[in-house]
Short mmCIF file of C-alpha atoms and ligand atoms in Angstrom, two decimals:
data_model
loop_
_atom_site.label_atom_id
_atom_site.label_comp_id
_atom_site.label_asym_id
_atom_site.label_seq_id
_atom_site.Cartn_x
_atom_site.Cartn_y
_atom_site.Cartn_z
CA MET A 10 -7.38 -18.70 34.34
CA LYS A 11 -6.27 -21.33 31.89
CA ILE A 12 -5.27 -20.97 28.23
CA THR A 13 -5.41 -23.61 25.47
CA PHE A 14 -3.86 -23.05 22.04
CA LEU A 15 -6.18 -24.06 19.19
CA GLY A 16 -4.35 -22.48 16.27
CA ALA A 17 -1.45 -20.28 15.09
CA THR A 18 0.86 -22.70 16.90
CA GLN A 19 4.16 -22.80 15.01
CA GLU A 20 2.28 -21.48 11.99
CA VAL A 21 0.92 -18.10 10.94
CA THR A 22 -2.78 -18.81 10.46
CA GLY A 23 -5.79 -20.12 12.37
CA SER A 24 -5.43 -17.93 15.50
CA LYS A 25 -7.77 -19.36 18.17
CA TYR A 26 -7.14 -19.32 21.91
CA LEU A 27 -9.44 -20.75 24.56
CA VAL A 28 -9.39 -18.90 27.88
CA GLU A 29 -11.19 -20.52 30.81
CA HIS A 30 -12.02 -19.07 34.20
CA GLU A 31 -14.19 -21.14 36.58
CA ASP A 32 -17.09 -22.24 34.33
CA ILE A 33 -16.68 -19.37 31.82
CA LYS A 34 -15.11 -20.11 28.45
CA ILE A 35 -14.10 -17.52 25.90
CA LEU A 36 -12.23 -17.64 22.61
CA VAL A 37 -9.77 -14.95 21.66
CA ASP A 38 -9.81 -14.80 17.84
CA CYS A 39 -11.54 -17.37 15.68
CA GLY A 40 -9.33 -17.52 12.61
CA LEU A 41 -9.22 -19.60 9.47
CA PHE A 42 -6.32 -21.88 8.63
CA GLN A 43 -4.99 -20.73 5.26
CA GLY A 44 -2.60 -21.92 2.55
CA ASN A 45 -1.26 -25.48 2.74
CA ILE A 46 -3.12 -26.22 6.00
CA SER A 47 -6.56 -24.91 4.97
CA LYS A 48 -7.96 -28.49 4.99
CA ARG A 49 -7.73 -28.38 8.79
CA ASN A 50 -10.72 -26.02 8.85
CA TRP A 51 -12.86 -29.08 8.12
CA ASP A 52 -11.64 -30.99 11.22
CA PRO A 53 -13.99 -30.78 14.19
CA LEU A 54 -12.74 -28.49 16.95
CA PRO A 55 -11.92 -30.18 20.28
CA LEU A 56 -14.64 -28.14 21.98
CA ASP A 57 -18.36 -27.59 21.68
CA PRO A 58 -19.13 -24.12 20.21
CA LYS A 59 -22.31 -24.12 22.33
CA SER A 60 -20.17 -24.14 25.49
CA ILE A 61 -18.33 -20.90 24.62
CA ASN A 62 -19.69 -17.77 26.31
CA ALA A 63 -18.01 -15.15 24.13
CA ILE A 64 -15.42 -14.45 21.44
CA ILE A 65 -13.08 -11.44 21.57
CA LEU A 66 -11.34 -10.39 18.34
CA THR A 67 -7.95 -8.71 17.99
CA HIS A 68 -8.58 -7.64 14.37
CA ALA A 69 -10.44 -8.42 11.16
CA HIS A 70 -7.84 -10.31 9.12
CA LEU A 71 -9.24 -13.64 7.95
CA ASP A 72 -6.67 -15.69 9.88
CA HIS A 73 -8.19 -14.16 13.05
CA THR A 74 -11.91 -14.05 12.12
CA GLY A 75 -12.51 -16.40 9.18
CA TYR A 76 -13.77 -19.37 11.20
CA ILE A 77 -16.58 -17.40 12.89
CA PRO A 78 -19.41 -18.21 10.42
CA LEU A 79 -18.74 -21.94 10.78
CA PHE A 80 -18.45 -21.65 14.57
CA VAL A 81 -21.86 -19.96 14.68
CA LYS A 82 -23.29 -22.53 12.25
CA ASN A 83 -22.05 -25.25 14.64
CA GLY A 84 -23.89 -23.79 17.61
CA PHE A 85 -22.07 -20.78 19.07
CA SER A 86 -24.61 -18.20 20.22
CA GLY A 87 -22.64 -15.93 22.55
CA THR A 88 -21.41 -12.40 21.90
CA ILE A 89 -18.51 -11.52 19.57
CA TYR A 90 -16.75 -8.49 21.05
CA CYS A 91 -14.45 -6.30 18.97
CA SER A 92 -13.67 -2.68 18.13
CA PRO A 93 -16.12 -0.75 15.89
CA ALA A 94 -13.71 -0.77 12.91
CA THR A 95 -13.09 -4.52 13.31
CA ALA A 96 -16.85 -5.15 13.28
CA ALA A 97 -17.28 -3.08 10.10
CA MET A 98 -14.32 -4.72 8.38
CA SER A 99 -15.23 -8.25 9.46
CA ALA A 100 -18.53 -7.92 7.60
CA ILE A 101 -16.61 -7.17 4.38
CA VAL A 102 -13.84 -9.72 4.93
CA LEU A 103 -16.15 -12.61 5.88
CA THR A 104 -18.58 -11.93 3.04
CA ASP A 105 -15.69 -11.94 0.58
CA SER A 106 -14.38 -15.18 2.10
CA ALA A 107 -17.81 -16.84 1.68
CA SER A 108 -18.07 -15.63 -1.93
CA LEU A 109 -14.65 -17.09 -2.76
CA GLN A 110 -15.57 -20.42 -1.17
CA GLU A 111 -18.93 -20.60 -2.92
CA GLU A 112 -17.24 -19.77 -6.23
CA SER A 113 -14.48 -22.32 -5.71
CA ALA A 114 -17.00 -25.05 -4.76
CA ARG A 115 -19.08 -24.23 -7.85
CA ARG A 116 -16.02 -24.50 -10.11
CA MET A 117 -14.90 -27.80 -8.53
CA ASN A 118 -18.38 -29.27 -8.95
CA GLU A 119 -18.46 -28.23 -12.60
CA MET A 120 -15.09 -29.88 -13.14
CA ASN A 121 -16.19 -33.05 -11.33
CA GLU A 122 -19.35 -33.22 -13.39
CA ARG A 123 -17.31 -33.13 -16.56
CA SER A 124 -14.92 -35.88 -15.40
CA ASP A 125 -16.66 -38.12 -12.89
CA HIS A 126 -20.38 -38.13 -12.08
CA HIS A 127 -20.03 -40.14 -8.88
CA LYS A 128 -18.06 -37.68 -6.74
CA ALA A 129 -19.86 -36.18 -3.75
CA PRO A 130 -20.60 -32.48 -4.29
CA VAL A 131 -17.96 -30.07 -3.00
CA LEU A 132 -19.39 -27.73 -0.36
CA PRO A 133 -18.16 -24.33 0.78
CA LEU A 134 -16.99 -24.16 4.41
CA TYR A 135 -19.74 -21.54 4.80
CA THR A 136 -21.95 -19.40 2.61
CA ARG A 137 -22.79 -15.69 2.45
CA GLN A 138 -26.01 -16.56 4.25
CA ASP A 139 -24.01 -18.10 7.13
CA VAL A 140 -21.95 -14.90 7.28
CA GLN A 141 -25.08 -12.74 7.45
CA HIS A 142 -26.34 -14.87 10.34
CA SER A 143 -23.05 -14.66 12.25
CA LEU A 144 -22.85 -10.85 11.90
CA GLY A 145 -25.85 -10.64 14.24
CA TYR A 146 -23.64 -11.77 17.15
CA PHE A 147 -21.07 -8.97 16.79
CA LYS A 148 -20.94 -6.26 19.43
CA ALA A 149 -18.68 -3.25 18.85
CA MET A 150 -16.89 -2.01 21.98
CA ASP A 151 -14.98 1.21 22.63
CA TYR A 152 -11.24 1.17 23.20
CA ASP A 153 -9.72 1.63 26.65
CA THR A 154 -12.88 0.73 28.54
CA GLU A 155 -13.15 -2.28 30.79
CA PHE A 156 -16.13 -4.59 30.23
CA THR A 157 -17.31 -7.51 32.33
CA ILE A 158 -17.99 -10.72 30.43
CA GLU A 159 -19.35 -12.65 33.38
CA LYS A 160 -18.60 -12.73 37.10
CA SER A 161 -15.09 -11.36 37.70
CA LEU A 162 -13.86 -11.95 34.13
CA ARG A 163 -13.22 -8.62 32.40
CA PHE A 164 -11.55 -7.42 29.23
CA LYS A 165 -10.34 -4.23 27.58
CA LEU A 166 -9.40 -3.40 23.97
CA VAL A 167 -6.46 -1.07 23.34
CA ALA A 168 -5.93 0.22 19.78
CA SER A 169 -2.76 -1.45 18.48
CA HIS A 170 -2.64 -0.02 14.91
CA HIS A 171 -1.61 -3.18 13.01
CA ILE A 172 -4.56 -2.36 10.71
CA ILE A 173 -7.58 -0.17 11.42
CA GLY A 174 -9.61 -1.65 14.26
CA ALA A 175 -6.72 -3.81 15.50
CA SER A 176 -6.55 -4.11 19.27
CA PHE A 177 -4.54 -5.58 22.07
CA VAL A 178 -6.94 -7.73 24.08
CA ILE A 179 -6.31 -7.53 27.82
CA ILE A 180 -8.21 -10.04 29.97
CA SER A 181 -8.32 -10.05 33.76
CA ASP A 182 -9.99 -12.25 36.39
CA GLY A 183 -9.28 -9.67 39.09
CA LYS A 184 -6.01 -11.37 40.07
CA THR A 185 -4.19 -12.19 36.84
CA THR A 186 -3.81 -10.24 33.60
CA LEU A 187 -3.46 -11.95 30.23
CA THR A 188 -2.60 -9.84 27.16
CA PHE A 189 -2.91 -10.81 23.50
CA SER A 190 -0.79 -8.73 21.13
CA GLY A 191 -2.83 -9.83 18.11
CA ASP A 192 -0.59 -8.97 15.17
CA LEU A 193 2.00 -6.40 16.15
CA GLY A 194 2.20 -3.59 13.60
CA ASN A 195 5.26 -2.37 11.76
CA PRO A 196 6.03 1.04 13.33
CA ASN A 197 7.24 2.27 9.92
CA GLN A 198 4.07 1.67 7.93
CA LEU A 199 3.14 4.61 5.73
CA ILE A 200 -0.38 5.03 7.08
CA MET A 201 -0.64 3.24 10.44
CA LYS A 202 0.57 4.58 13.79
CA SER A 203 3.18 2.71 15.86
CA PRO A 204 1.92 0.06 18.31
CA PRO A 205 1.51 1.87 21.67
CA PRO A 206 3.55 0.75 24.68
CA LEU A 207 2.11 -1.57 27.32
CA HIS A 208 3.68 -1.54 30.77
CA HIS A 209 2.32 -4.50 32.67
CA THR A 210 0.88 -7.96 32.14
CA ASP A 211 1.23 -11.26 33.96
CA PHE A 212 1.05 -13.33 30.79
CA LEU A 213 1.58 -12.31 27.18
CA VAL A 214 0.57 -14.09 23.97
CA LEU A 215 2.81 -12.53 21.33
CA GLU A 216 3.00 -12.94 17.57
CA SER A 217 6.30 -13.96 15.96
CA THR A 218 5.78 -13.73 12.16
CA TYR A 219 9.06 -11.85 11.68
CA GLY A 220 10.81 -13.43 14.68
CA ASN A 221 13.90 -14.12 12.60
CA ARG A 222 13.76 -11.31 10.02
CA LEU A 223 14.52 -7.63 9.69
CA HIS A 224 12.73 -5.42 7.16
CA GLU A 225 15.88 -3.56 6.17
CA GLN A 226 17.57 -6.82 5.21
CA GLU A 227 14.99 -7.22 2.51
CA GLY A 228 16.81 -4.78 0.26
CA ASP A 229 14.66 -1.67 0.11
CA SER A 230 15.58 1.89 0.77
CA ASP A 231 12.76 4.42 1.06
CA PRO A 232 9.62 2.69 -0.29
CA LEU A 233 8.28 5.96 -1.77
CA GLU A 234 11.51 6.51 -3.68
CA GLU A 235 11.51 2.90 -4.88
CA LEU A 236 7.92 3.19 -6.05
CA GLY A 237 8.63 6.48 -7.85
CA LYS A 238 11.61 4.92 -9.62
CA ILE A 239 9.58 1.91 -10.80
CA ILE A 240 6.78 4.16 -12.09
CA HIS A 241 9.29 6.27 -14.05
CA GLN A 242 10.81 3.19 -15.63
CA THR A 243 7.37 1.91 -16.68
CA VAL A 244 6.34 5.32 -18.06
CA LYS A 245 9.58 5.56 -20.04
CA LYS A 246 8.90 2.18 -21.61
CA GLY A 247 5.29 3.16 -22.32
CA GLY A 248 4.00 0.15 -20.39
CA VAL A 249 1.49 -0.76 -17.72
CA LEU A 250 2.42 -1.24 -14.04
CA ILE A 251 0.43 -3.97 -12.30
CA ILE A 252 0.47 -4.04 -8.49
CA PRO A 253 -1.15 -7.12 -6.89
CA ALA A 254 -2.19 -5.81 -3.47
CA PHE A 255 -3.94 -7.03 -0.34
CA ALA A 256 -7.24 -5.25 0.18
CA ILE A 257 -6.67 -4.21 3.79
CA ALA A 258 -4.07 -1.54 4.57
CA ARG A 259 -1.65 -2.47 1.76
CA THR A 260 -3.86 -1.07 -1.01
CA GLN A 261 -4.49 2.11 1.00
CA GLN A 262 -0.74 2.49 1.66
CA ILE A 263 -0.03 2.27 -2.06
CA LEU A 264 -2.73 4.83 -2.84
CA TYR A 265 -1.33 7.20 -0.21
CA ALA A 266 2.20 6.69 -1.56
CA LEU A 267 0.97 7.49 -5.09
CA TYR A 268 -0.87 10.56 -3.76
CA GLN A 269 2.27 11.82 -2.01
CA LEU A 270 4.44 11.21 -5.09
CA LYS A 271 1.95 13.09 -7.21
CA GLN A 272 1.76 16.01 -4.74
CA ARG A 273 5.54 16.26 -4.86
CA LYS A 274 5.34 16.12 -8.64
CA ALA A 275 7.71 13.17 -8.42
CA ILE A 276 5.61 11.12 -10.86
CA PRO A 277 3.76 12.13 -14.02
CA SER A 278 -0.02 12.17 -14.16
CA ILE A 279 -1.08 8.79 -15.53
CA PRO A 280 -4.31 6.82 -15.07
CA ILE A 281 -4.47 4.76 -11.85
CA PHE A 282 -7.10 2.03 -11.46
CA LEU A 283 -8.13 0.29 -8.25
CA ASP A 284 -9.71 -2.94 -9.43
CA SER A 285 -10.78 -4.86 -6.32
CA PRO A 286 -14.34 -4.60 -4.99
CA MET A 287 -13.21 -5.63 -1.50
CA ALA A 288 -10.33 -3.11 -1.44
CA ILE A 289 -12.76 -0.41 -2.58
CA ARG A 290 -15.15 -1.19 0.30
CA ILE A 291 -12.26 -1.24 2.80
CA THR A 292 -10.93 2.05 1.36
CA ASP A 293 -14.34 3.64 1.97
CA LEU A 294 -14.08 2.57 5.63
CA PHE A 295 -10.67 4.22 5.98
CA CYS A 296 -12.15 7.70 5.77
CA GLU A 297 -14.93 6.70 8.17
CA PHE A 298 -12.35 5.63 10.80
CA SER A 299 -9.87 8.39 10.09
CA ASN A 300 -8.64 8.62 13.70
CA GLU A 301 -7.19 5.09 13.30
CA HIS A 302 -4.49 6.01 10.75
CA THR A 303 -2.17 8.85 9.87
CA ILE A 304 -3.83 10.17 6.70
CA PRO A 305 -5.28 13.56 7.73
CA LYS A 306 -9.09 13.54 7.70
CA SER A 307 -9.15 16.72 5.60
CA ILE A 308 -7.44 15.00 2.66
CA CYS A 309 -8.64 11.40 3.16
CA LYS A 310 -11.22 11.51 0.33
CA ASP A 311 -8.74 13.28 -2.02
CA VAL A 312 -6.06 10.67 -1.33
CA PHE A 313 -8.26 7.82 -2.43
CA THR A 314 -9.78 9.58 -5.44
CA ILE A 315 -6.31 9.43 -6.96
CA ALA A 316 -7.47 6.09 -8.37
CA LYS A 317 -10.48 5.29 -10.49
CA PHE A 318 -12.52 2.68 -8.59
CA GLU A 319 -13.62 -0.21 -10.79
CA ARG A 320 -16.55 -1.96 -9.20
CA THR A 321 -18.13 -4.10 -11.93
CA VAL A 322 -16.66 -6.92 -13.98
CA GLU A 323 -17.37 -4.94 -17.17
CA GLU A 324 -15.39 -1.94 -15.84
CA SER A 325 -12.59 -4.30 -14.87
CA LYS A 326 -12.39 -5.73 -18.40
CA GLN A 327 -12.29 -2.23 -19.92
CA ILE A 328 -9.05 -1.41 -18.05
CA ASP A 329 -7.09 -3.75 -20.30
CA HIS A 330 -7.93 -1.49 -23.29
CA VAL A 331 -6.36 1.59 -21.66
CA ASN A 332 -3.63 3.44 -23.53
CA PRO A 333 -0.39 2.97 -21.59
CA PRO A 334 1.24 4.16 -19.42
CA ALA A 335 -1.11 3.28 -16.57
CA ILE A 336 -1.10 1.74 -13.09
CA ILE A 337 -3.46 -1.09 -12.13
CA ILE A 338 -3.81 -2.07 -8.47
CA ALA A 339 -5.81 -5.29 -8.10
CA GLY A 340 -6.30 -8.21 -5.71
CA SER A 341 -5.30 -10.69 -4.63
CA GLY A 342 -1.98 -9.70 -3.09
CA MET A 343 -0.31 -13.03 -3.90
CA ALA A 344 -1.95 -13.28 -7.34
CA ASP A 345 -3.54 -16.58 -6.31
CA GLY A 346 -7.02 -15.40 -7.29
CA GLY A 347 -9.05 -12.28 -7.95
CA ARG A 348 -9.13 -9.78 -10.78
CA VAL A 349 -5.37 -9.30 -10.96
CA LEU A 350 -5.18 -12.65 -12.77
CA TYR A 351 -7.06 -11.23 -15.79
CA HIS A 352 -4.69 -8.25 -15.98
CA LEU A 353 -1.66 -10.53 -15.69
CA GLN A 354 -3.06 -12.65 -18.54
CA HIS A 355 -3.27 -9.51 -20.63
CA PHE A 356 0.00 -7.79 -19.72
CA ILE A 357 2.60 -10.23 -18.35
CA ALA A 358 3.88 -11.24 -21.80
CA GLY A 359 4.56 -7.60 -22.75
CA HIS A 360 8.20 -6.42 -22.54
CA LYS A 361 7.13 -2.85 -21.73
CA ASN A 362 5.10 -3.78 -18.66
CA THR A 363 6.06 -4.21 -15.00
CA VAL A 364 4.59 -6.33 -12.20
CA LEU A 365 5.34 -4.99 -8.72
CA PHE A 366 4.85 -7.10 -5.59
CA VAL A 367 4.41 -5.17 -2.35
CA GLY A 368 3.99 -7.99 0.16
CA PHE A 369 5.07 -11.43 1.26
CA GLN A 370 4.46 -14.13 -1.41
CA ALA A 371 3.77 -17.54 0.15
CA GLN A 372 5.15 -20.69 -1.47
CA GLY A 373 2.72 -22.29 -3.87
CA THR A 374 1.13 -18.99 -4.97
CA LEU A 375 1.40 -17.54 -8.48
CA GLY A 376 3.01 -14.43 -6.99
CA HIS A 377 5.79 -16.59 -5.54
CA ALA A 378 6.38 -18.29 -8.92
CA ILE A 379 6.56 -14.97 -10.78
CA LEU A 380 8.81 -13.38 -8.18
CA ARG A 381 11.30 -16.26 -8.14
CA GLY A 382 11.71 -15.73 -11.90
CA ASP A 383 9.62 -18.44 -13.61
CA LYS A 384 9.78 -17.81 -17.37
CA GLU A 385 6.33 -19.24 -17.99
CA ILE A 386 3.27 -19.16 -15.79
CA LYS A 387 -0.15 -20.77 -15.90
CA ILE A 388 -3.34 -18.76 -15.37
CA HIS A 389 -6.81 -20.30 -15.66
CA GLY A 390 -5.30 -23.31 -17.43
CA ASN A 391 -3.39 -21.29 -20.09
CA VAL A 392 0.39 -20.80 -20.26
CA TYR A 393 1.88 -17.29 -20.63
CA PRO A 394 5.53 -16.30 -21.13
CA VAL A 395 6.82 -13.78 -18.58
CA HIS A 396 8.43 -10.86 -20.43
CA ALA A 397 7.32 -8.04 -18.11
CA ASP A 398 9.82 -6.63 -15.60
CA ILE A 399 9.28 -8.18 -12.15
CA LYS A 400 9.92 -5.98 -9.10
CA SER A 401 9.20 -6.05 -5.38
CA ILE A 402 9.10 -3.66 -2.44
CA ASN A 403 9.01 -5.45 0.93
CA HIS A 404 9.21 -2.49 3.25
CA LEU A 405 5.44 -2.07 3.49
CA SER A 406 4.84 -5.12 5.71
CA ALA A 407 2.11 -4.80 8.34
CA HIS A 408 4.15 -6.83 10.89
CA ALA A 409 6.91 -5.64 13.20
CA ASP A 410 10.32 -7.28 12.61
CA TYR A 411 12.21 -8.82 15.54
CA ASN A 412 14.03 -5.62 16.47
CA GLU A 413 10.73 -3.77 16.51
CA ILE A 414 9.11 -6.54 18.60
CA LEU A 415 11.98 -6.39 21.12
CA GLN A 416 11.72 -2.61 21.18
CA TRP A 417 7.99 -2.86 21.95
CA LEU A 418 8.67 -5.44 24.70
CA SER A 419 11.19 -3.11 26.32
CA ASN A 420 8.25 -0.89 27.34
CA PHE A 421 7.13 -3.44 29.95
CA LYS A 422 8.15 -2.17 33.38
CA GLN A 423 7.80 -5.60 34.97
CA ALA A 424 8.74 -9.00 33.55
CA PRO A 425 5.70 -11.07 32.49
CA LYS A 426 5.51 -14.44 34.25
CA LYS A 427 5.45 -16.12 30.85
CA VAL A 428 5.44 -15.14 27.18
CA PHE A 429 3.73 -17.47 24.70
CA LEU A 430 4.94 -17.10 21.12
CA THR A 431 2.36 -17.84 18.42
CA HIS A 432 1.60 -16.75 14.85
CA GLY A 433 5.03 -17.61 13.45
CA GLU A 434 6.69 -20.57 11.72
CA LEU A 435 8.64 -22.73 14.20
CA GLU A 436 12.03 -21.36 13.12
CA SER A 437 10.81 -17.81 13.50
CA ALA A 438 9.19 -18.41 16.91
CA GLU A 439 12.26 -20.28 18.25
CA SER A 440 14.55 -17.51 17.06
CA LEU A 441 12.45 -14.86 18.80
CA LYS A 442 12.26 -16.99 21.97
CA ASP A 443 16.05 -17.05 22.02
CA LYS A 444 16.30 -13.28 21.57
CA ILE A 445 13.74 -12.50 24.30
CA GLU A 446 15.41 -14.88 26.77
CA LYS A 447 18.85 -13.40 26.07
CA ARG A 448 17.78 -9.78 26.21
CA PHE A 449 15.18 -9.81 29.00
CA GLY A 450 15.61 -13.15 30.75
CA TRP A 451 11.83 -13.75 30.64
CA PRO A 452 10.40 -17.31 30.46
CA VAL A 453 9.22 -17.95 26.90
CA VAL A 454 7.19 -20.87 25.54
CA VAL A 455 6.45 -21.83 21.92
CA PRO A 456 3.23 -23.83 22.42
CA HIS A 457 2.10 -26.83 20.38
CA TYR A 458 -1.44 -27.28 19.07
CA LEU A 459 -3.78 -28.10 22.01
CA ASP A 460 -1.20 -27.27 24.71
CA SER A 461 -2.84 -25.93 27.88
CA PHE A 462 -1.31 -23.80 30.63
CA ALA A 463 -2.64 -22.73 34.00
CA LEU A 464 -2.13 -18.97 34.43
CA ASP A 465 -1.32 -18.31 38.05
ZN1 LIG B 96 -3.18 -9.40 10.81
#
């Protein structure tokens, strides 16, 4: 076998790995580049999508699946293998991605029309129609069962619990085994199980997002306690608590935390709104795939009915007229788009209110600006003073920190021939490389974009 790295090299997005065996070519993950490097999605790939026999997905996050509709549009017509929950979630995630791109292109074109009539129209990377077409190529596969792609090339998905549907992808040509960790889950997440141990692989492609960080250094004690404290403070002030939250896993964790706090009578009964159509659809899937997380099936529906689900734009607007105290959970998680922006416009200038961040805020996002303490922020072209209290809880990350990664690696009974570190900034990947070499003495590589390695 041979592997070529087409993304997530010294960066955290765009996961795409080409695996070749004789004349068979497969891609593991087909992710979108996001943030500052999103322009790279428009560059042609150094391979012909028509020549790829199959895609295997580790999980549904956009940085692992978001390039699929374009790949299909450009000629891919093989099978996209993934777990049943990943297939269900990908449909939601990709449709949302297409909607955002269509909307953003429409807005840019309107702006261009107002300023300069000669600019070429801005196009979305793909449309909802492209997504619909690409969903026809998905094939849901059971966990822990070996499937043959072609000839002697086989693969198996093992539930990894980073998010629901997430899998380790284990590929074998009969002689050599190649394992992809996908994203490695945080064993202390409120609702996901710990990543299970693996004992043997010849080659390992491992993520390194938190290769130089520890969750406990981020200043939180028990996240439930922290959340309870913040809610009490907001209630005492008679304000509104706004929680920008990612739709997958993070929102459901927050809802479960609120449910538990309420059961323990640790917080008063106040209105809770979930205002994110995508998070609502993902939340519905959680009860469908209840063996993939730790919320007992018997209470799954009750847990999520703790919040009032706001599906329409009209319902969303009505929330801002609620009598405080209240809690509003809305996307996006970094406040760089979505309905949370409208609630921030309404509430961020109020001294009684609180904004609580529950995830990583990338540079350049509104969430990052608010969290670093900007006194004024700009939303939809208008400036707002920040008078609300700004808080954060970082302990709910969906990624293992470096101690947890090392702990997971210690389960291997035999040293891999090589470990490839991807899905981490250079500093983070290099730091993890150092730690793995020191602790285990295994050969570790931090590949560059387009690097290829023979696996034998
Ligand atoms: Zn992920």
